[in-house]
mmCIF file of C-alpha atoms in Angstrom:
data_model
loop_
_atom_site.group_PDB
_atom_site.id
_atom_site.type_symbol
_atom_site.label_atom_id
_atom_site.label_comp_id
_atom_site.label_asym_id
_atom_site.label_seq_id
_atom_site.Cartn_x
_atom_site.Cartn_y
_atom_site.Cartn_z
ATOM 1 C CA UNK A 196 -33.241 110.881 -80.736
ATOM 2 C CA UNK A 197 -35.884 108.339 -81.749
ATOM 3 C CA UNK A 198 -36.019 105.038 -79.931
ATOM 4 C CA UNK A 199 -34.005 102.588 -82.059
ATOM 5 C CA UNK A 200 -35.528 99.634 -83.850
ATOM 6 C CA UNK A 201 -33.952 96.573 -82.239
ATOM 7 C CA UNK A 202 -35.323 93.831 -84.506
ATOM 8 C CA UNK A 203 -32.447 91.811 -86.037
ATOM 9 C CA UNK A 204 -29.926 93.505 -83.733
ATOM 10 C CA UNK A 205 -28.030 91.197 -81.368
ATOM 11 C CA UNK A 206 -29.072 92.942 -78.158
ATOM 12 C CA UNK A 207 -26.707 92.510 -75.211
ATOM 13 C CA UNK A 208 -28.923 91.539 -72.314
ATOM 14 C CA UNK A 209 -28.116 90.286 -68.848
ATOM 15 C CA UNK A 210 -29.695 86.899 -68.169
ATOM 16 C CA UNK A 211 -32.136 88.203 -65.543
ATOM 17 C CA UNK A 212 -33.373 90.706 -68.158
ATOM 18 C CA UNK A 213 -33.383 88.201 -71.037
ATOM 19 C CA UNK A 214 -35.458 85.708 -69.056
ATOM 20 C CA UNK A 215 -38.276 88.253 -68.670
ATOM 21 C CA UNK A 216 -38.811 88.693 -72.434
ATOM 22 C CA UNK A 217 -42.390 88.023 -73.459
ATOM 23 C CA UNK A 218 -43.541 86.261 -76.643
ATOM 24 C CA UNK A 219 -45.569 88.402 -79.030
ATOM 25 C CA UNK A 220 -48.850 86.744 -80.051
ATOM 26 C CA UNK A 221 -49.028 85.837 -83.767
ATOM 27 C CA UNK A 222 -45.340 86.656 -84.243
ATOM 28 C CA UNK A 223 -43.148 83.681 -83.301
ATOM 29 C CA UNK A 224 -39.954 85.475 -84.381
ATOM 30 C CA UNK A 225 -40.151 88.434 -81.983
ATOM 31 C CA UNK A 226 -40.206 88.968 -78.255
ATOM 32 C CA UNK A 227 -41.135 91.997 -76.256
ATOM 33 C CA UNK A 228 -39.058 93.962 -73.749
ATOM 34 C CA UNK A 229 -40.635 97.092 -72.321
ATOM 35 C CA UNK A 230 -42.808 97.410 -75.408
ATOM 36 C CA UNK A 231 -39.964 96.939 -77.889
ATOM 37 C CA UNK A 232 -39.601 94.054 -80.300
ATOM 38 C CA UNK A 233 -36.419 91.995 -80.166
ATOM 39 C CA UNK A 234 -35.435 88.999 -82.244
ATOM 40 C CA UNK A 235 -31.751 88.356 -81.541
ATOM 41 C CA UNK A 236 -29.532 88.406 -78.466
ATOM 42 C CA UNK A 237 -25.930 88.174 -77.357
ATOM 43 C CA UNK A 238 -24.715 86.832 -74.040
ATOM 44 C CA UNK A 239 -21.354 86.190 -72.378
ATOM 45 C CA UNK A 240 -20.910 83.807 -69.496
ATOM 46 C CA UNK A 241 -19.592 80.539 -68.195
ATOM 47 C CA UNK A 242 -20.855 77.296 -69.728
ATOM 48 C CA UNK A 243 -22.350 75.395 -66.773
ATOM 49 C CA UNK A 244 -24.240 72.540 -68.438
ATOM 50 C CA UNK A 245 -23.738 70.575 -71.635
ATOM 51 C CA UNK A 246 -26.109 68.048 -73.228
ATOM 52 C CA UNK A 247 -24.653 66.739 -76.492
ATOM 53 C CA UNK A 248 -26.602 64.598 -78.970
ATOM 54 C CA UNK A 249 -24.320 63.885 -81.959
ATOM 55 C CA UNK A 250 -25.744 64.968 -85.332
ATOM 56 C CA UNK A 251 -28.815 66.378 -83.559
ATOM 57 C CA UNK A 252 -28.064 69.222 -81.130
ATOM 58 C CA UNK A 253 -25.979 70.611 -78.295
ATOM 59 C CA UNK A 254 -27.972 72.141 -75.447
ATOM 60 C CA UNK A 255 -26.056 74.181 -72.927
ATOM 61 C CA UNK A 256 -26.596 76.859 -70.296
ATOM 62 C CA UNK A 257 -24.641 80.100 -70.028
ATOM 63 C CA UNK A 258 -24.409 81.486 -66.482
ATOM 64 C CA UNK A 259 -23.643 85.218 -66.613
ATOM 65 C CA UNK A 260 -23.907 85.742 -62.858
ATOM 66 C CA UNK A 261 -27.440 87.144 -63.030
ATOM 67 C CA UNK A 262 -29.117 83.998 -64.366
ATOM 68 C CA UNK A 263 -28.726 81.062 -66.720
ATOM 69 C CA UNK A 264 -29.654 81.343 -70.387
ATOM 70 C CA UNK A 265 -30.537 78.055 -72.126
ATOM 71 C CA UNK A 266 -28.938 77.769 -75.564
ATOM 72 C CA UNK A 267 -29.469 75.290 -78.359
ATOM 73 C CA UNK A 268 -27.021 74.709 -81.173
ATOM 74 C CA UNK A 269 -28.507 72.607 -83.968
ATOM 75 C CA UNK A 270 -26.232 69.964 -85.487
ATOM 76 C CA UNK A 271 -28.742 68.326 -87.844
ATOM 77 C CA UNK A 272 -28.233 70.521 -90.899
ATOM 78 C CA UNK A 273 -27.342 67.585 -93.182
ATOM 79 C CA UNK A 274 -30.563 65.681 -92.395
ATOM 80 C CA UNK A 275 -33.029 68.465 -91.649
ATOM 81 C CA UNK A 276 -35.697 69.202 -94.320
ATOM 82 C CA UNK A 277 -35.265 72.860 -93.332
ATOM 83 C CA UNK A 278 -31.977 72.892 -95.284
ATOM 84 C CA UNK A 279 -33.047 70.615 -98.170
ATOM 85 C CA UNK A 280 -33.508 73.449 -100.672
ATOM 86 C CA UNK A 281 -30.152 75.033 -99.978
ATOM 87 C CA UNK A 282 -26.941 74.423 -101.854
ATOM 88 C CA UNK A 283 -25.364 71.191 -100.478
ATOM 89 C CA UNK A 284 -21.909 72.746 -100.209
ATOM 90 C CA UNK A 285 -23.352 75.644 -98.151
ATOM 91 C CA UNK A 286 -25.145 73.172 -95.897
ATOM 92 C CA UNK A 287 -21.917 71.235 -95.382
ATOM 93 C CA UNK A 288 -20.121 74.445 -94.412
ATOM 94 C CA UNK A 289 -22.870 75.443 -91.963
ATOM 95 C CA UNK A 290 -22.843 71.933 -90.532
ATOM 96 C CA UNK A 291 -19.045 71.946 -90.127
ATOM 97 C CA UNK A 292 -19.168 75.348 -88.436
ATOM 98 C CA UNK A 293 -21.826 74.132 -86.000
ATOM 99 C CA UNK A 294 -19.738 71.021 -85.259
ATOM 100 C CA UNK A 295 -16.703 73.237 -84.574
ATOM 101 C CA UNK A 296 -18.749 75.418 -82.197
ATOM 102 C CA UNK A 297 -20.044 72.357 -80.370
ATOM 103 C CA UNK A 298 -16.492 71.100 -79.809
ATOM 104 C CA UNK A 299 -15.492 74.461 -78.318
ATOM 105 C CA UNK A 300 -18.419 74.713 -75.915
ATOM 106 C CA UNK A 301 -17.069 72.833 -72.895
ATOM 107 C CA UNK A 302 -17.933 73.156 -69.210
ATOM 108 C CA UNK A 303 -16.163 76.087 -67.570
ATOM 109 C CA UNK A 304 -15.253 78.083 -70.690
ATOM 110 C CA UNK A 305 -16.350 81.705 -71.071
ATOM 111 C CA UNK A 306 -18.460 81.803 -74.225
ATOM 112 C CA UNK A 307 -19.891 84.694 -76.185
ATOM 113 C CA UNK A 308 -23.041 83.398 -77.839
ATOM 114 C CA UNK A 309 -25.200 85.100 -80.445
ATOM 115 C CA UNK A 310 -28.398 83.872 -81.967
ATOM 116 C CA UNK A 311 -32.131 84.103 -82.401
ATOM 117 C CA UNK A 312 -34.386 84.420 -79.407
ATOM 118 C CA UNK A 313 -36.742 81.458 -79.461
ATOM 119 C CA UNK A 314 -39.122 79.720 -77.144
ATOM 120 C CA UNK A 315 -39.402 76.000 -76.387
ATOM 121 C CA UNK A 316 -42.148 74.564 -74.191
ATOM 122 C CA UNK A 317 -42.774 78.002 -72.737
ATOM 123 C CA UNK A 318 -39.118 78.687 -71.868
ATOM 124 C CA UNK A 319 -37.098 81.335 -73.596
ATOM 125 C CA UNK A 320 -33.743 80.377 -75.110
ATOM 126 C CA UNK A 321 -31.132 81.330 -77.692
ATOM 127 C CA UNK A 322 -30.953 79.318 -80.912
ATOM 128 C CA UNK A 323 -27.242 79.707 -81.512
ATOM 129 C CA UNK A 324 -25.836 81.142 -84.721
ATOM 130 C CA UNK A 325 -22.286 81.735 -83.543
ATOM 131 C CA UNK A 326 -19.996 81.116 -80.596
ATOM 132 C CA UNK A 327 -16.709 82.741 -79.615
ATOM 133 C CA UNK A 328 -14.684 81.348 -76.730
ATOM 134 C CA UNK A 329 -13.298 84.268 -74.744
ATOM 135 C CA UNK A 330 -9.675 84.034 -73.594
ATOM 136 C CA UNK A 331 -9.613 87.413 -71.814
ATOM 137 C CA UNK A 332 -10.624 86.943 -68.149
ATOM 138 C CA UNK A 333 -12.022 90.506 -68.182
ATOM 139 C CA UNK A 334 -14.446 89.800 -71.055
ATOM 140 C CA UNK A 335 -17.299 88.990 -68.669
ATOM 141 C CA UNK A 336 -16.800 92.276 -66.782
ATOM 142 C CA UNK A 337 -16.742 94.277 -70.014
ATOM 143 C CA UNK A 338 -19.902 92.523 -71.193
ATOM 144 C CA UNK A 339 -21.691 93.437 -67.944
ATOM 145 C CA UNK A 340 -20.673 97.085 -68.410
ATOM 146 C CA UNK A 341 -21.858 97.053 -72.037
ATOM 147 C CA UNK A 342 -25.198 95.590 -70.944
ATOM 148 C CA UNK A 343 -25.691 98.284 -68.283
ATOM 149 C CA UNK A 344 -24.761 101.113 -70.646
ATOM 150 C CA UNK A 345 -26.901 99.837 -73.521
ATOM 151 C CA UNK A 346 -29.909 99.205 -71.280
ATOM 152 C CA UNK A 347 -29.783 102.743 -69.894
ATOM 153 C CA UNK A 348 -28.850 104.629 -73.059
ATOM 154 C CA UNK A 349 -30.522 102.596 -75.765
ATOM 155 C CA UNK A 350 -32.803 99.662 -74.950
ATOM 156 C CA UNK A 351 -34.771 101.450 -72.224
ATOM 157 C CA UNK A 352 -35.534 104.491 -74.374
ATOM 158 C CA UNK A 353 -39.254 104.942 -74.433
ATOM 159 C CA UNK A 354 -41.048 104.495 -77.718
ATOM 160 C CA UNK A 355 -42.921 107.729 -78.364
ATOM 161 C CA UNK A 356 -45.814 107.315 -80.807
ATOM 162 C CA UNK A 357 -45.664 109.844 -83.650
ATOM 163 C CA UNK A 358 -47.909 112.841 -83.155
ATOM 164 C CA UNK A 359 -50.648 113.434 -85.718
ATOM 165 C CA UNK B 179 -31.832 68.521 -69.097
ATOM 166 C CA UNK B 180 -32.767 70.027 -65.718
ATOM 167 C CA UNK B 181 -32.431 73.762 -65.264
ATOM 168 C CA UNK B 182 -29.392 74.659 -63.225
ATOM 169 C CA UNK B 183 -29.278 77.467 -60.666
ATOM 170 C CA UNK B 184 -27.205 80.504 -61.505
ATOM 171 C CA UNK B 185 -24.242 81.115 -59.210
ATOM 172 C CA UNK B 186 -24.878 84.433 -57.467
ATOM 173 C CA UNK B 187 -21.887 86.753 -57.684
ATOM 174 C CA UNK B 188 -20.391 87.284 -54.236
ATOM 175 C CA UNK B 189 -17.204 88.594 -52.690
ATOM 176 C CA UNK B 190 -15.657 86.217 -50.161
ATOM 177 C CA UNK B 191 -15.939 88.791 -47.375
ATOM 178 C CA UNK B 192 -19.736 88.694 -47.808
ATOM 179 C CA UNK B 193 -19.925 85.008 -46.944
ATOM 180 C CA UNK B 194 -20.722 85.450 -43.264
ATOM 181 C CA UNK B 195 -24.034 85.310 -41.373
ATOM 182 C CA UNK B 196 -26.522 86.960 -41.724
ATOM 183 C CA UNK B 197 -25.775 87.387 -45.444
ATOM 184 C CA UNK B 198 -28.581 85.896 -47.581
ATOM 185 C CA UNK B 199 -25.849 84.123 -49.532
ATOM 186 C CA UNK B 200 -24.590 82.319 -46.413
ATOM 187 C CA UNK B 201 -27.122 79.518 -46.611
ATOM 188 C CA UNK B 202 -26.800 75.788 -47.071
ATOM 189 C CA UNK B 203 -27.307 74.876 -50.730
ATOM 190 C CA UNK B 204 -27.049 78.405 -52.139
ATOM 191 C CA UNK B 205 -25.526 78.545 -55.627
ATOM 192 C CA UNK B 206 -22.625 80.976 -55.760
ATOM 193 C CA UNK B 207 -19.858 82.244 -58.001
ATOM 194 C CA UNK B 208 -16.741 83.077 -55.963
ATOM 195 C CA UNK B 209 -13.399 84.499 -56.977
ATOM 196 C CA UNK B 210 -10.082 84.449 -55.139
ATOM 197 C CA UNK B 211 -6.416 83.643 -55.135
ATOM 198 C CA UNK B 212 -5.517 79.995 -54.555
ATOM 199 C CA UNK B 213 -3.706 79.792 -51.214
ATOM 200 C CA UNK B 214 -3.712 76.055 -50.513
ATOM 201 C CA UNK B 215 -4.587 72.849 -52.272
ATOM 202 C CA UNK B 216 -4.702 69.364 -50.805
ATOM 203 C CA UNK B 217 -4.239 66.730 -53.522
ATOM 204 C CA UNK B 218 -5.584 63.928 -51.247
ATOM 205 C CA UNK B 219 -8.905 65.607 -50.469
ATOM 206 C CA UNK B 220 -9.102 67.917 -53.520
ATOM 207 C CA UNK B 221 -9.927 70.741 -51.100
ATOM 208 C CA UNK B 222 -8.649 74.140 -52.182
ATOM 209 C CA UNK B 223 -8.572 77.352 -50.150
ATOM 210 C CA UNK B 224 -9.042 80.652 -51.956
ATOM 211 C CA UNK B 225 -8.488 84.070 -50.385
ATOM 212 C CA UNK B 226 -9.581 87.605 -51.163
ATOM 213 C CA UNK B 227 -8.259 90.252 -48.776
ATOM 214 C CA UNK B 228 -8.847 88.931 -45.259
ATOM 215 C CA UNK B 229 -11.558 86.465 -46.265
ATOM 216 C CA UNK B 230 -11.066 82.873 -47.315
ATOM 217 C CA UNK B 231 -13.192 79.939 -48.433
ATOM 218 C CA UNK B 232 -12.693 76.203 -48.799
ATOM 219 C CA UNK B 233 -13.629 74.794 -52.175
ATOM 220 C CA UNK B 234 -14.235 71.118 -52.886
ATOM 221 C CA UNK B 235 -12.780 70.606 -56.366
ATOM 222 C CA UNK B 236 -13.197 66.816 -56.648
ATOM 223 C CA UNK B 237 -15.514 67.096 -59.675
ATOM 224 C CA UNK B 238 -13.234 69.440 -61.586
ATOM 225 C CA UNK B 239 -10.481 68.726 -64.042
ATOM 226 C CA UNK B 240 -8.397 71.801 -63.393
ATOM 227 C CA UNK B 241 -4.713 72.621 -63.078
ATOM 228 C CA UNK B 242 -4.724 74.303 -59.655
ATOM 229 C CA UNK B 243 -1.652 76.473 -59.256
ATOM 230 C CA UNK B 244 -0.956 78.192 -55.930
ATOM 231 C CA UNK B 245 -1.047 81.979 -56.285
ATOM 232 C CA UNK B 246 -3.307 81.992 -59.357
ATOM 233 C CA UNK B 247 -6.760 83.561 -59.395
ATOM 234 C CA UNK B 248 -9.639 81.124 -59.747
ATOM 235 C CA UNK B 249 -13.366 81.466 -60.125
ATOM 236 C CA UNK B 250 -15.688 78.671 -59.015
ATOM 237 C CA UNK B 251 -19.411 78.104 -59.386
ATOM 238 C CA UNK B 252 -21.084 75.666 -57.051
ATOM 239 C CA UNK B 253 -23.258 75.129 -54.016
ATOM 240 C CA UNK B 254 -22.348 76.296 -50.516
ATOM 241 C CA UNK B 255 -22.405 73.582 -47.871
ATOM 242 C CA UNK B 256 -22.508 74.544 -44.213
ATOM 243 C CA UNK B 257 -21.047 71.876 -41.958
ATOM 244 C CA UNK B 258 -22.121 71.681 -38.263
ATOM 245 C CA UNK B 259 -19.496 74.033 -36.797
ATOM 246 C CA UNK B 260 -20.585 76.751 -39.249
ATOM 247 C CA UNK B 261 -17.664 76.127 -41.507
ATOM 248 C CA UNK B 262 -18.551 76.805 -45.137
ATOM 249 C CA UNK B 263 -17.312 74.851 -48.106
ATOM 250 C CA UNK B 264 -18.221 75.386 -51.729
ATOM 251 C CA UNK B 265 -18.862 72.191 -53.673
ATOM 252 C CA UNK B 266 -17.679 73.403 -57.062
ATOM 253 C CA UNK B 267 -19.244 72.148 -60.279
ATOM 254 C CA UNK B 268 -17.353 74.534 -62.563
ATOM 255 C CA UNK B 269 -14.015 76.290 -62.127
ATOM 256 C CA UNK B 270 -11.580 78.241 -64.215
ATOM 257 C CA UNK B 271 -8.300 80.074 -63.979
ATOM 258 C CA UNK B 272 -8.827 83.849 -64.099
ATOM 259 C CA UNK B 273 -5.235 85.092 -64.028
ATOM 260 C CA UNK B 274 -5.172 88.574 -65.525
ATOM 261 C CA UNK B 275 -8.586 89.579 -64.244
ATOM 262 C CA UNK B 276 -8.739 93.105 -62.844
ATOM 263 C CA UNK B 277 -10.088 92.382 -59.354
ATOM 264 C CA UNK B 278 -10.740 96.050 -58.529
ATOM 265 C CA UNK B 279 -12.742 96.506 -61.730
ATOM 266 C CA UNK B 280 -14.563 93.248 -60.937
ATOM 267 C CA UNK B 281 -15.627 94.472 -57.458
ATOM 268 C CA UNK B 282 -16.717 97.885 -58.765
ATOM 269 C CA UNK B 283 -18.680 96.324 -61.622
ATOM 270 C CA UNK B 284 -20.332 93.875 -59.224
ATOM 271 C CA UNK B 285 -21.670 96.833 -57.253
ATOM 272 C CA UNK B 286 -22.935 98.540 -60.439
ATOM 273 C CA UNK B 287 -24.598 95.300 -61.470
ATOM 274 C CA UNK B 288 -26.356 94.964 -58.112
ATOM 275 C CA UNK B 289 -27.550 98.566 -58.202
ATOM 276 C CA UNK B 290 -28.880 98.001 -61.725
ATOM 277 C CA UNK B 291 -30.721 94.809 -60.750
ATOM 278 C CA UNK B 292 -32.154 96.455 -57.641
ATOM 279 C CA UNK B 293 -33.503 99.286 -59.792
ATOM 280 C CA UNK B 294 -35.470 96.966 -62.091
#
């Protein structure tokens, strides 16, 4: 089987693995893991820090037991020029969804976070696109097992260059 | 916002010298059944098998029910007579967690990390 293309897939990585991703020069949207390009990630862990700036952002850290992943959830959709060309009703919906996520992310909850892999001041982080608060106390264990299985059977597969 | 240390996953029975986790200031994540809780001091005692650990819960807003399973993340403090107490910064009720699966997965996780 060919090594899969992982760009735009939410890869399930343990924090210690995620924190070793390397930026790709001239491509700010992708990061490299063992020679493969990644752009999105998913993590599950306990929220251990929370820095809330109303109408601007919520920064928080997810501790998955192997490391802490910094996450940023933007809350400035209604004032950001980035959204100025989009339909106002869509922007309001996105803004409301982000506000709902920020209310759910409280210290001590188990959160499943998905988003883009980004870098800020040299540190890697997740720019959050969605959050699910996990009620099942076994969700963290199952996430660890998924990460191990996917790393071994999928993400670690060596990219073989096509033969001429 | 300062970066916070990840709480290393440990079983309570591992928290004895010369374990690398048994150090003053080490950040840990511990899991156990709540055996005792002192409302005056906010000190809880969790147990797992024959091992136990005191947990300082004064910074937590948590409904601590005897007999429930709790998980805490915090820093280990070693007081002069080698007694250990975890100063918890985060805690949560984990009733329903499969403790056997948790221990087995912890071992798989460690093997995986060691192989990197």
